[in-house]
Amino acid sequence: MKNLIKRLLPASVLVGLLAALLPGAPAAAAGLRVIDLGTLTGTCCSQAFDINDHGVVVGESQIGTQENPPERAFRWQHGHMQDLGTLGGPRAWASAINDKGEIAGASSLPDGSVHAFLWQPGYGMRDLGTLGGDSVAVGIDEAGDVVGYYSDGAGGLGGFRWHNGVMTALTTGSGVPIIPAAVSANGIIAGTTEGLAVTWKNGVIQTVSGGTATGVNRFGDVSGDAGQGVFLRKGGVLTDLALPAGTAFAGSTDLNDCADVVGWRSDGYKTRAVWWPKGGAPKLLPGLRGGQTTAWGNNNKRQIVGQSNLNSTTGEYHAVLWTY
């Protein structure tokens, strides 16, 4: 269900990289309300990356008041935000959650390196190791298999799938790395290799389109980005999604089983979260205090999570949930 090649970068850098919105473009998503999920310590800042069909949200929240405070992975349910801990270092973030409540993400270690983790209710956080340098988990399916990527030590990235306790490299038949962005509930992996969006299932690779894959659902539909826009391949048909008027560039971040795509758009100055219900006309999502927004994930109940700015001067932002 999840896209996330967002990481190996701290949250502050990511926020600076994304910009979006022209005032007054398309209609807002009628009926959706935005809920501030807060932070772990009541200070800046937090963002939500995924939500399962039970409404459990995961993401990261900075802790402390010092300059460049560390992020910690959180689990949010029924108004309570829980710190998931770390693998011994100061930082962690949660990227994805399945309907069993199992969570995938990444954490720093005492030596400063970063490893992918699997967090399970009642068992806590498990180090999944790496195939090279740092590793980051970006998705988890209902079987508990985890996908992600790792640094290869030479400035490049490789992709991995962790299955039954073993991490293996994801590659094409010629050995070229496939970098996962998401995995569906039933184990279809969407990723990118050599400028192509592809899917991987039981060793079978299918090309989707030129560009970058960002999401996949149990039916094999795939969302992604190409050029300055967003695409959806649904039922084998590839469509360039409509963009809000005045958009300079846009990006998708997730796709659910209803073929709802979420992401963001930009006019080059401001950001705004976008929702494409069933791949249709784009709808802008409201922000906290009218602030800039980005949507990172959605579930099959049409609940969406992401972040919203609170203060344009300080850049403070909070994790948010959009729901009916």
PDB file of C-alpha atoms in Angstrom:
ATOM      1  CA  MET A   1       0.000   0.000   0.000  1.00  0.00           C
ATOM      2  CA  LYS A   2       2.807   2.331   0.495  1.00  0.00           C
ATOM      3  CA  ASN A   3       5.123   4.605  -1.303  1.00  0.00           C
ATOM      4  CA  LEU A   4       8.104   6.042   0.421  1.00  0.00           C
ATOM      5  CA  ILE A   5      11.370   6.878  -1.210  1.00  0.00           C
ATOM      6  CA  LYS A   6      11.286   9.822   1.043  1.00  0.00           C
ATOM      7  CA  ARG A   7      14.029   8.829   3.326  1.00  0.00           C
ATOM      8  CA  LEU A   8      17.715   8.752   4.007  1.00  0.00           C
ATOM      9  CA  LEU A   9      16.825  12.497   4.085  1.00  0.00           C
ATOM     10  CA  PRO A  10      15.702  14.239   7.286  1.00  0.00           C
ATOM     11  CA  ALA A  11      12.192  15.670   7.445  1.00  0.00           C
ATOM     12  CA  SER A  12      13.428  19.261   7.323  1.00  0.00           C
ATOM     13  CA  VAL A  13      15.112  18.650   3.975  1.00  0.00           C
ATOM     14  CA  LEU A  14      12.041  16.938   2.536  1.00  0.00           C
ATOM     15  CA  VAL A  15       9.775  19.799   3.446  1.00  0.00           C
ATOM     16  CA  GLY A  16      12.133  22.202   1.724  1.00  0.00           C
ATOM     17  CA  LEU A  17      12.218  20.098  -1.422  1.00  0.00           C
ATOM     18  CA  LEU A  18       8.439  20.102  -1.954  1.00  0.00           C
ATOM     19  CA  ALA A  19       6.525  23.192  -3.031  1.00  0.00           C
ATOM     20  CA  ALA A  20       2.963  23.488  -4.293  1.00  0.00           C
ATOM     21  CA  LEU A  21      -0.317  25.321  -4.975  1.00  0.00           C
ATOM     22  CA  LEU A  22      -1.802  28.125  -6.920  1.00  0.00           C
ATOM     23  CA  PRO A  23      -4.583  29.820  -4.954  1.00  0.00           C
ATOM     24  CA  GLY A  24      -7.987  29.259  -6.304  1.00  0.00           C
ATOM     25  CA  ALA A  25      -7.390  26.244  -8.563  1.00  0.00           C
ATOM     26  CA  PRO A  26      -9.789  23.274  -8.343  1.00  0.00           C
ATOM     27  CA  ALA A  27     -12.551  22.594  -5.878  1.00  0.00           C
ATOM     28  CA  ALA A  28     -11.625  21.391  -2.411  1.00  0.00           C
ATOM     29  CA  ALA A  29     -12.564  17.889  -1.305  1.00  0.00           C
ATOM     30  CA  ALA A  30     -16.075  18.487   0.020  1.00  0.00           C
ATOM     31  CA  GLY A  31     -16.848  16.824   3.339  1.00  0.00           C
ATOM     32  CA  LEU A  32     -13.268  15.959   4.251  1.00  0.00           C
ATOM     33  CA  ARG A  33     -12.078  17.441   7.529  1.00  0.00           C
ATOM     34  CA  VAL A  34      -8.486  17.785   8.635  1.00  0.00           C
ATOM     35  CA  ILE A  35      -7.374  16.575  12.082  1.00  0.00           C
ATOM     36  CA  ASP A  36      -4.155  17.720  13.754  1.00  0.00           C
ATOM     37  CA  LEU A  37      -2.402  14.625  15.145  1.00  0.00           C
ATOM     38  CA  GLY A  38       0.020  16.708  17.179  1.00  0.00           C
ATOM     39  CA  THR A  39       3.557  15.673  18.122  1.00  0.00           C
ATOM     40  CA  LEU A  40       5.221  13.381  20.656  1.00  0.00           C
ATOM     41  CA  THR A  41       6.441  16.192  22.873  1.00  0.00           C
ATOM     42  CA  GLY A  42       4.201  19.120  21.990  1.00  0.00           C
ATOM     43  CA  THR A  43       6.935  20.869  20.013  1.00  0.00           C
ATOM     44  CA  CYS A  44       7.717  21.099  16.300  1.00  0.00           C
ATOM     45  CA  CYS A  45       7.327  18.965  14.170  1.00  0.00           C
ATOM     46  CA  SER A  46       5.667  15.783  12.824  1.00  0.00           C
ATOM     47  CA  GLN A  47       4.423  14.152   9.628  1.00  0.00           C
ATOM     48  CA  ALA A  48       2.323  11.060   8.921  1.00  0.00           C
ATOM     49  CA  PHE A  49       3.337   8.609   6.197  1.00  0.00           C
ATOM     50  CA  ASP A  50       0.781   5.787   6.212  1.00  0.00           C
ATOM     51  CA  ILE A  51      -2.572   4.642   7.599  1.00  0.00           C
ATOM     52  CA  ASN A  52      -4.097   1.160   7.677  1.00  0.00           C
ATOM     53  CA  ASP A  53      -7.764   0.239   7.293  1.00  0.00           C
ATOM     54  CA  HIS A  54      -8.227   0.335  11.083  1.00  0.00           C
ATOM     55  CA  GLY A  55      -7.270   4.004  11.139  1.00  0.00           C
ATOM     56  CA  VAL A  56      -3.866   3.472  12.771  1.00  0.00           C
ATOM     57  CA  VAL A  57      -1.384   6.095  11.559  1.00  0.00           C
ATOM     58  CA  VAL A  58       2.424   5.946  11.469  1.00  0.00           C
ATOM     59  CA  GLY A  59       5.067   8.556  10.797  1.00  0.00           C
ATOM     60  CA  GLU A  60       7.710  10.576  12.570  1.00  0.00           C
ATOM     61  CA  SER A  61       7.800  13.316  15.171  1.00  0.00           C
ATOM     62  CA  GLN A  62      10.699  15.436  16.281  1.00  0.00           C
ATOM     63  CA  ILE A  63      11.441  15.421  20.002  1.00  0.00           C
ATOM     64  CA  GLY A  64      13.206  18.020  22.107  1.00  0.00           C
ATOM     65  CA  THR A  65      13.648  21.743  21.632  1.00  0.00           C
ATOM     66  CA  GLN A  66      17.269  21.867  20.487  1.00  0.00           C
ATOM     67  CA  GLU A  67      18.283  22.913  16.995  1.00  0.00           C
ATOM     68  CA  ASN A  68      17.720  20.052  14.510  1.00  0.00           C
ATOM     69  CA  PRO A  69      16.029  17.763  17.054  1.00  0.00           C
ATOM     70  CA  PRO A  70      15.964  14.027  16.299  1.00  0.00           C
ATOM     71  CA  GLU A  71      12.915  12.355  14.763  1.00  0.00           C
ATOM     72  CA  ARG A  72      11.221   9.381  16.398  1.00  0.00           C
ATOM     73  CA  ALA A  73       8.891   6.859  14.805  1.00  0.00           C
ATOM     74  CA  PHE A  74       5.328   7.065  16.047  1.00  0.00           C
ATOM     75  CA  ARG A  75       2.113   5.065  16.019  1.00  0.00           C
ATOM     76  CA  TRP A  76      -1.111   7.065  16.412  1.00  0.00           C
ATOM     77  CA  GLN A  77      -4.479   5.556  17.321  1.00  0.00           C
ATOM     78  CA  HIS A  78      -7.611   6.988  18.975  1.00  0.00           C
ATOM     79  CA  GLY A  79      -5.922  10.307  19.664  1.00  0.00           C
ATOM     80  CA  HIS A  80      -2.794   8.859  21.300  1.00  0.00           C
ATOM     81  CA  MET A  81       0.681   9.124  19.723  1.00  0.00           C
ATOM     82  CA  GLN A  82       3.117   6.374  20.808  1.00  0.00           C
ATOM     83  CA  ASP A  83       6.912   6.561  20.503  1.00  0.00           C
ATOM     84  CA  LEU A  84       8.111   3.274  18.941  1.00  0.00           C
ATOM     85  CA  GLY A  85      11.688   3.672  20.157  1.00  0.00           C
ATOM     86  CA  THR A  86      14.852   3.135  18.128  1.00  0.00           C
ATOM     87  CA  LEU A  87      17.526   0.541  17.368  1.00  0.00           C
ATOM     88  CA  GLY A  88      19.869   2.290  19.779  1.00  0.00           C
ATOM     89  CA  GLY A  89      20.480   5.545  17.954  1.00  0.00           C
ATOM     90  CA  PRO A  90      18.655   8.860  18.407  1.00  0.00           C
ATOM     91  CA  ARG A  91      16.481   8.796  15.247  1.00  0.00           C
ATOM     92  CA  ALA A  92      13.771   6.656  13.696  1.00  0.00           C
ATOM     93  CA  TRP A  93      10.784   6.996  11.395  1.00  0.00           C
ATOM     94  CA  ALA A  94       7.890   4.717  10.498  1.00  0.00           C
ATOM     95  CA  SER A  95       7.132   4.426   6.794  1.00  0.00           C
ATOM     96  CA  ALA A  96       4.317   1.895   6.446  1.00  0.00           C
ATOM     97  CA  ILE A  97       1.793  -0.198   8.384  1.00  0.00           C
ATOM     98  CA  ASN A  98      -0.312  -3.219   7.424  1.00  0.00           C
ATOM     99  CA  ASP A  99      -3.722  -4.203   8.754  1.00  0.00           C
ATOM    100  CA  LYS A 100      -2.123  -6.528  11.333  1.00  0.00           C
ATOM    101  CA  GLY A 101      -0.486  -3.491  12.896  1.00  0.00           C
ATOM    102  CA  GLU A 102       3.028  -4.451  11.775  1.00  0.00           C
ATOM    103  CA  ILE A 103       5.137  -1.390  10.996  1.00  0.00           C
ATOM    104  CA  ALA A 104       8.157  -0.925   8.727  1.00  0.00           C
ATOM    105  CA  GLY A 105      10.593   1.939   8.855  1.00  0.00           C
ATOM    106  CA  ALA A 106      14.188   2.816   9.636  1.00  0.00           C
ATOM    107  CA  SER A 107      16.247   3.741  12.667  1.00  0.00           C
ATOM    108  CA  SER A 108      19.723   4.926  13.445  1.00  0.00           C
ATOM    109  CA  LEU A 109      22.063   2.611  15.340  1.00  0.00           C
ATOM    110  CA  PRO A 110      24.544   3.592  18.065  1.00  0.00           C
ATOM    111  CA  ASP A 111      27.327   3.834  15.460  1.00  0.00           C
ATOM    112  CA  GLY A 112      25.319   6.358  13.402  1.00  0.00           C
ATOM    113  CA  SER A 113      24.359   3.993  10.605  1.00  0.00           C
ATOM    114  CA  VAL A 114      20.711   3.466   9.609  1.00  0.00           C
ATOM    115  CA  HIS A 115      18.932   0.123   9.279  1.00  0.00           C
ATOM    116  CA  ALA A 116      15.453  -0.909   8.181  1.00  0.00           C
ATOM    117  CA  PHE A 117      13.229  -2.190  10.976  1.00  0.00           C
ATOM    118  CA  LEU A 118      10.083  -4.234  11.517  1.00  0.00           C
ATOM    119  CA  TRP A 119       7.974  -3.334  14.566  1.00  0.00           C
ATOM    120  CA  GLN A 120       5.386  -5.869  15.713  1.00  0.00           C
ATOM    121  CA  PRO A 121       2.780  -5.474  18.469  1.00  0.00           C
ATOM    122  CA  GLY A 122       4.009  -7.249  21.581  1.00  0.00           C
ATOM    123  CA  TYR A 123       7.515  -7.736  20.193  1.00  0.00           C
ATOM    124  CA  GLY A 124       8.796  -4.259  19.478  1.00  0.00           C
ATOM    125  CA  MET A 125      11.416  -3.218  16.960  1.00  0.00           C
ATOM    126  CA  ARG A 126      13.569  -5.704  15.006  1.00  0.00           C
ATOM    127  CA  ASP A 127      16.689  -4.803  13.030  1.00  0.00           C
ATOM    128  CA  LEU A 128      16.342  -6.176   9.481  1.00  0.00           C
ATOM    129  CA  GLY A 129      19.991  -5.558   8.620  1.00  0.00           C
ATOM    130  CA  THR A 130      21.311  -4.393   5.271  1.00  0.00           C
ATOM    131  CA  LEU A 131      22.896  -5.575   2.048  1.00  0.00           C
ATOM    132  CA  GLY A 132      25.354  -2.702   1.923  1.00  0.00           C
ATOM    133  CA  GLY A 133      25.427   0.595   3.789  1.00  0.00           C
ATOM    134  CA  ASP A 134      22.347   2.209   5.284  1.00  0.00           C
ATOM    135  CA  SER A 135      18.988   0.520   4.650  1.00  0.00           C
ATOM    136  CA  VAL A 136      15.459   1.926   4.735  1.00  0.00           C
ATOM    137  CA  ALA A 137      12.121   0.088   4.663  1.00  0.00           C
ATOM    138  CA  VAL A 138       9.371   1.737   2.603  1.00  0.00           C
ATOM    139  CA  GLY A 139       6.545  -0.819   2.555  1.00  0.00           C
ATOM    140  CA  ILE A 140       5.077  -3.914   4.188  1.00  0.00           C
ATOM    141  CA  ASP A 141       2.446  -6.361   2.927  1.00  0.00           C
ATOM    142  CA  GLU A 142      -0.115  -8.401   4.855  1.00  0.00           C
ATOM    143  CA  ALA A 143       2.253 -11.389   5.052  1.00  0.00           C
ATOM    144  CA  GLY A 144       4.776  -9.213   6.898  1.00  0.00           C
ATOM    145  CA  ASP A 145       7.226  -9.066   3.983  1.00  0.00           C
ATOM    146  CA  VAL A 146       9.126  -5.775   3.893  1.00  0.00           C
ATOM    147  CA  VAL A 147      10.561  -3.881   0.926  1.00  0.00           C
ATOM    148  CA  GLY A 148      13.003  -1.009   0.821  1.00  0.00           C
ATOM    149  CA  TYR A 149      16.364   0.141  -0.385  1.00  0.00           C
ATOM    150  CA  TYR A 150      19.962   0.361   0.747  1.00  0.00           C
ATOM    151  CA  SER A 151      23.055   2.374  -0.144  1.00  0.00           C
ATOM    152  CA  ASP A 152      25.581   0.315  -2.051  1.00  0.00           C
ATOM    153  CA  GLY A 153      28.682   2.117  -0.765  1.00  0.00           C
ATOM    154  CA  ALA A 154      29.468   3.593  -4.172  1.00  0.00           C
ATOM    155  CA  GLY A 155      26.924   6.410  -4.187  1.00  0.00           C
ATOM    156  CA  GLY A 156      24.107   4.284  -5.593  1.00  0.00           C
ATOM    157  CA  LEU A 157      21.071   2.490  -4.257  1.00  0.00           C
ATOM    158  CA  GLY A 158      19.912  -1.095  -4.358  1.00  0.00           C
ATOM    159  CA  GLY A 159      16.464  -2.473  -3.599  1.00  0.00           C
ATOM    160  CA  PHE A 160      15.591  -5.292  -1.204  1.00  0.00           C
ATOM    161  CA  ARG A 161      12.781  -7.608  -0.174  1.00  0.00           C
ATOM    162  CA  TRP A 162      12.836  -9.070   3.348  1.00  0.00           C
ATOM    163  CA  HIS A 163      10.966 -12.394   3.488  1.00  0.00           C
ATOM    164  CA  ASN A 164      10.965 -15.031   6.229  1.00  0.00           C
ATOM    165  CA  GLY A 165      13.881 -13.392   7.983  1.00  0.00           C
ATOM    166  CA  VAL A 166      16.092 -13.116   4.894  1.00  0.00           C
ATOM    167  CA  MET A 167      16.901  -9.915   2.995  1.00  0.00           C
ATOM    168  CA  THR A 168      17.541 -10.373  -0.736  1.00  0.00           C
ATOM    169  CA  ALA A 169      18.336  -7.912  -3.492  1.00  0.00           C
ATOM    170  CA  LEU A 170      15.647  -6.925  -5.977  1.00  0.00           C
ATOM    171  CA  THR A 171      17.093  -6.841  -9.481  1.00  0.00           C
ATOM    172  CA  THR A 172      16.167  -7.289 -13.101  1.00  0.00           C
ATOM    173  CA  GLY A 173      17.234 -10.405 -15.006  1.00  0.00           C
ATOM    174  CA  SER A 174      20.422  -8.594 -15.949  1.00  0.00           C
ATOM    175  CA  GLY A 175      21.197  -7.670 -12.362  1.00  0.00           C
ATOM    176  CA  VAL A 176      20.146  -4.002 -12.485  1.00  0.00           C
ATOM    177  CA  PRO A 177      18.672  -2.849  -9.151  1.00  0.00           C
ATOM    178  CA  ILE A 178      14.932  -2.294  -8.787  1.00  0.00           C
ATOM    179  CA  ILE A 179      14.280   0.418  -6.203  1.00  0.00           C
ATOM    180  CA  PRO A 180      10.929  -0.258  -4.498  1.00  0.00           C
ATOM    181  CA  ALA A 181       8.505   2.504  -3.670  1.00  0.00           C
ATOM    182  CA  ALA A 182       5.580   0.429  -2.442  1.00  0.00           C
ATOM    183  CA  VAL A 183       4.161  -3.057  -1.961  1.00  0.00           C
ATOM    184  CA  SER A 184       0.500  -4.052  -2.146  1.00  0.00           C
ATOM    185  CA  ALA A 185      -1.323  -6.022   0.530  1.00  0.00           C
ATOM    186  CA  ASN A 186      -0.835  -9.199  -1.529  1.00  0.00           C
ATOM    187  CA  GLY A 187       2.847  -8.658  -2.269  1.00  0.00           C
ATOM    188  CA  ILE A 188       3.015  -6.863  -5.628  1.00  0.00           C
ATOM    189  CA  ILE A 189       6.043  -4.570  -5.516  1.00  0.00           C
ATOM    190  CA  ALA A 190       6.138  -1.314  -7.478  1.00  0.00           C
ATOM    191  CA  GLY A 191       9.534   0.179  -8.156  1.00  0.00           C
ATOM    192  CA  THR A 192      11.787   1.882 -10.624  1.00  0.00           C
ATOM    193  CA  THR A 193      14.710   0.637 -12.687  1.00  0.00           C
ATOM    194  CA  GLU A 194      16.625   2.365 -15.489  1.00  0.00           C
ATOM    195  CA  GLY A 195      14.018   5.115 -15.809  1.00  0.00           C
ATOM    196  CA  LEU A 196      11.079   2.715 -15.973  1.00  0.00           C
ATOM    197  CA  ALA A 197       8.255   2.128 -13.515  1.00  0.00           C
ATOM    198  CA  VAL A 198       7.875  -1.634 -13.024  1.00  0.00           C
ATOM    199  CA  THR A 199       6.109  -4.210 -10.892  1.00  0.00           C
ATOM    200  CA  TRP A 200       7.645  -7.340  -9.360  1.00  0.00           C
ATOM    201  CA  LYS A 201       5.713 -10.389  -8.171  1.00  0.00           C
ATOM    202  CA  ASN A 202       7.289 -13.788  -7.484  1.00  0.00           C
ATOM    203  CA  GLY A 203      10.232 -12.913  -9.685  1.00  0.00           C
ATOM    204  CA  VAL A 204       8.108 -11.776 -12.649  1.00  0.00           C
ATOM    205  CA  ILE A 205       8.820  -8.197 -13.730  1.00  0.00           C
ATOM    206  CA  GLN A 206       6.382  -6.134 -15.790  1.00  0.00           C
ATOM    207  CA  THR A 207       7.042  -2.697 -17.242  1.00  0.00           C
ATOM    208  CA  VAL A 208       4.361  -0.108 -16.424  1.00  0.00           C
ATOM    209  CA  SER A 209       5.608   3.105 -18.013  1.00  0.00           C
ATOM    210  CA  GLY A 210       8.498   5.450 -18.316  1.00  0.00           C
ATOM    211  CA  GLY A 211       8.999   7.406 -15.110  1.00  0.00           C
ATOM    212  CA  THR A 212       8.901   6.524 -11.414  1.00  0.00           C
ATOM    213  CA  ALA A 213       6.461   4.222  -9.629  1.00  0.00           C
ATOM    214  CA  THR A 214       5.001   5.527  -6.366  1.00  0.00           C
ATOM    215  CA  GLY A 215       2.133   3.214  -5.394  1.00  0.00           C
ATOM    216  CA  VAL A 216       0.495  -0.136  -6.143  1.00  0.00           C
ATOM    217  CA  ASN A 217      -2.685  -1.907  -5.067  1.00  0.00           C
ATOM    218  CA  ARG A 218      -3.772  -5.557  -4.825  1.00  0.00           C
ATOM    219  CA  PHE A 219      -5.177  -5.436  -8.363  1.00  0.00           C
ATOM    220  CA  GLY A 220      -1.825  -4.437  -9.842  1.00  0.00           C
ATOM    221  CA  ASP A 221      -2.846  -0.842 -10.553  1.00  0.00           C
ATOM    222  CA  VAL A 222       0.143   1.476 -10.313  1.00  0.00           C
ATOM    223  CA  SER A 223       0.554   5.202  -9.670  1.00  0.00           C
ATOM    224  CA  GLY A 224       3.659   7.127 -10.601  1.00  0.00           C
ATOM    225  CA  ASP A 225       5.312  10.272 -11.824  1.00  0.00           C
ATOM    226  CA  ALA A 226       6.581  11.137 -15.292  1.00  0.00           C
ATOM    227  CA  GLY A 227       7.853  14.502 -16.450  1.00  0.00           C
ATOM    228  CA  GLN A 228       6.017  17.185 -14.469  1.00  0.00           C
ATOM    229  CA  GLY A 229       2.879  15.118 -13.898  1.00  0.00           C
ATOM    230  CA  VAL A 230       1.243  12.042 -12.434  1.00  0.00           C
ATOM    231  CA  PHE A 231       0.022   8.835 -14.058  1.00  0.00           C
ATOM    232  CA  LEU A 232      -2.222   5.924 -13.124  1.00  0.00           C
ATOM    233  CA  ARG A 233      -2.217   2.530 -14.799  1.00  0.00           C
ATOM    234  CA  LYS A 234      -5.532   0.901 -13.988  1.00  0.00           C
ATOM    235  CA  GLY A 235      -6.688  -2.358 -15.529  1.00  0.00           C
ATOM    236  CA  GLY A 236      -3.794  -2.186 -17.964  1.00  0.00           C
ATOM    237  CA  VAL A 237      -4.768   1.290 -19.226  1.00  0.00           C
ATOM    238  CA  LEU A 238      -2.266   4.111 -18.672  1.00  0.00           C
ATOM    239  CA  THR A 239      -3.706   7.580 -17.989  1.00  0.00           C
ATOM    240  CA  ASP A 240      -2.071  10.936 -17.329  1.00  0.00           C
ATOM    241  CA  LEU A 241      -4.038  12.385 -14.421  1.00  0.00           C
ATOM    242  CA  ALA A 242      -5.522  15.856 -14.661  1.00  0.00           C
ATOM    243  CA  LEU A 243      -3.633  18.521 -12.730  1.00  0.00           C
ATOM    244  CA  PRO A 244      -5.027  21.538 -10.874  1.00  0.00           C
ATOM    245  CA  ALA A 245      -4.989  24.741 -12.907  1.00  0.00           C
ATOM    246  CA  GLY A 246      -1.719  26.618 -12.612  1.00  0.00           C
ATOM    247  CA  THR A 247       0.315  23.573 -11.584  1.00  0.00           C
ATOM    248  CA  ALA A 248       4.008  23.824 -12.417  1.00  0.00           C
ATOM    249  CA  PHE A 249       4.737  20.267 -11.327  1.00  0.00           C
ATOM    250  CA  ALA A 250       3.097  17.572  -9.255  1.00  0.00           C
ATOM    251  CA  GLY A 251       3.858  14.250  -7.615  1.00  0.00           C
ATOM    252  CA  SER A 252       1.983  11.201  -6.390  1.00  0.00           C
ATOM    253  CA  THR A 253       2.786   9.367  -3.172  1.00  0.00           C
ATOM    254  CA  ASP A 254       0.278   6.538  -2.690  1.00  0.00           C
ATOM    255  CA  LEU A 255      -2.529   4.490  -4.219  1.00  0.00           C
ATOM    256  CA  ASN A 256      -5.286   2.451  -2.556  1.00  0.00           C
ATOM    257  CA  ASP A 257      -7.436  -0.458  -3.725  1.00  0.00           C
ATOM    258  CA  CYS A 258     -10.125   1.991  -4.922  1.00  0.00           C
ATOM    259  CA  ALA A 259      -7.544   3.482  -7.332  1.00  0.00           C
ATOM    260  CA  ASP A 260      -7.556   6.722  -5.314  1.00  0.00           C
ATOM    261  CA  VAL A 261      -4.235   8.507  -5.823  1.00  0.00           C
ATOM    262  CA  VAL A 262      -2.817  11.031  -3.345  1.00  0.00           C
ATOM    263  CA  GLY A 263       0.112  13.387  -3.601  1.00  0.00           C
ATOM    264  CA  TRP A 264       0.861  17.083  -3.988  1.00  0.00           C
ATOM    265  CA  ARG A 265       1.047  19.881  -6.536  1.00  0.00           C
ATOM    266  CA  SER A 266       3.159  22.995  -6.953  1.00  0.00           C
ATOM    267  CA  ASP A 267       3.078  26.367  -8.594  1.00  0.00           C
ATOM    268  CA  GLY A 268       6.762  26.694  -7.708  1.00  0.00           C
ATOM    269  CA  TYR A 269       6.138  28.549  -4.456  1.00  0.00           C
ATOM    270  CA  LYS A 270       3.668  26.750  -2.211  1.00  0.00           C
ATOM    271  CA  THR A 271       2.506  23.195  -1.588  1.00  0.00           C
ATOM    272  CA  ARG A 272      -0.958  21.692  -1.418  1.00  0.00           C
ATOM    273  CA  ALA A 273      -2.042  18.099  -0.937  1.00  0.00           C
ATOM    274  CA  VAL A 274      -4.052  16.604  -3.811  1.00  0.00           C
ATOM    275  CA  TRP A 275      -6.485  13.676  -3.940  1.00  0.00           C
ATOM    276  CA  TRP A 276      -7.484  12.053  -7.230  1.00  0.00           C
ATOM    277  CA  PRO A 277     -10.541   9.863  -6.343  1.00  0.00           C
ATOM    278  CA  LYS A 278     -10.513   6.799  -8.611  1.00  0.00           C
ATOM    279  CA  GLY A 279      -7.985   8.607 -10.766  1.00  0.00           C
ATOM    280  CA  GLY A 280     -10.518  11.316 -11.586  1.00  0.00           C
ATOM    281  CA  ALA A 281     -10.575  15.091 -11.210  1.00  0.00           C
ATOM    282  CA  PRO A 282      -8.084  16.416  -8.642  1.00  0.00           C
ATOM    283  CA  LYS A 283      -9.318  17.762  -5.326  1.00  0.00           C
ATOM    284  CA  LEU A 284      -7.323  19.988  -3.001  1.00  0.00           C
ATOM    285  CA  LEU A 285      -7.136  19.005   0.664  1.00  0.00           C
ATOM    286  CA  PRO A 286      -7.554  21.653   3.378  1.00  0.00           C
ATOM    287  CA  GLY A 287      -4.693  22.591   5.666  1.00  0.00           C
ATOM    288  CA  LEU A 288      -4.377  23.586   9.315  1.00  0.00           C
ATOM    289  CA  ARG A 289      -4.793  27.339   9.567  1.00  0.00           C
ATOM    290  CA  GLY A 290      -4.742  27.433   5.777  1.00  0.00           C
ATOM    291  CA  GLY A 291      -1.154  26.214   5.696  1.00  0.00           C
ATOM    292  CA  GLN A 292       0.666  24.332   2.965  1.00  0.00           C
ATOM    293  CA  THR A 293       0.007  20.596   2.838  1.00  0.00           C
ATOM    294  CA  THR A 294       1.357  17.321   1.447  1.00  0.00           C
ATOM    295  CA  ALA A 295      -0.437  13.967   1.374  1.00  0.00           C
ATOM    296  CA  TRP A 296       1.792  10.915   1.955  1.00  0.00           C
ATOM    297  CA  GLY A 297      -0.567   7.953   2.274  1.00  0.00           C
ATOM    298  CA  ASN A 298      -4.154   6.682   2.156  1.00  0.00           C
ATOM    299  CA  ASN A 299      -6.172   3.618   3.104  1.00  0.00           C
ATOM    300  CA  ASN A 300      -9.190   1.835   1.623  1.00  0.00           C
ATOM    301  CA  LYS A 301     -11.597   3.811   3.834  1.00  0.00           C
ATOM    302  CA  ARG A 302     -10.689   7.010   1.959  1.00  0.00           C
ATOM    303  CA  GLN A 303      -8.729   8.357   4.888  1.00  0.00           C
ATOM    304  CA  ILE A 304      -5.587  10.260   3.954  1.00  0.00           C
ATOM    305  CA  VAL A 305      -2.537  11.229   6.001  1.00  0.00           C
ATOM    306  CA  GLY A 306       0.260  13.713   5.519  1.00  0.00           C
ATOM    307  CA  GLN A 307       1.405  17.015   6.928  1.00  0.00           C
ATOM    308  CA  SER A 308       0.282  20.613   7.145  1.00  0.00           C
ATOM    309  CA  ASN A 309       2.217  23.762   7.968  1.00  0.00           C
ATOM    310  CA  LEU A 310       1.091  25.684  11.040  1.00  0.00           C
ATOM    311  CA  ASN A 311       3.303  28.725  10.791  1.00  0.00           C
ATOM    312  CA  SER A 312       4.645  30.132   7.524  1.00  0.00           C
ATOM    313  CA  THR A 313       7.319  32.099   9.392  1.00  0.00           C
ATOM    314  CA  THR A 314       8.827  29.288  11.484  1.00  0.00           C
ATOM    315  CA  GLY A 315       8.011  26.439   9.084  1.00  0.00           C
ATOM    316  CA  GLU A 316       6.361  24.404  11.866  1.00  0.00           C
ATOM    317  CA  TYR A 317       4.311  21.480  10.554  1.00  0.00           C
ATOM    318  CA  HIS A 318       2.183  18.715  12.069  1.00  0.00           C
ATOM    319  CA  ALA A 319       1.030  15.266  11.009  1.00  0.00           C
ATOM    320  CA  VAL A 320      -2.584  15.366   9.858  1.00  0.00           C
ATOM    321  CA  LEU A 321      -5.426  13.006   9.051  1.00  0.00           C
ATOM    322  CA  TRP A 322      -8.047  13.853   6.441  1.00  0.00           C
ATOM    323  CA  THR A 323     -11.266  11.930   7.048  1.00  0.00           C
ATOM    324  CA  TYR A 324     -15.030  12.170   6.554  1.00  0.00           C
TER     325      TYR A 324
END
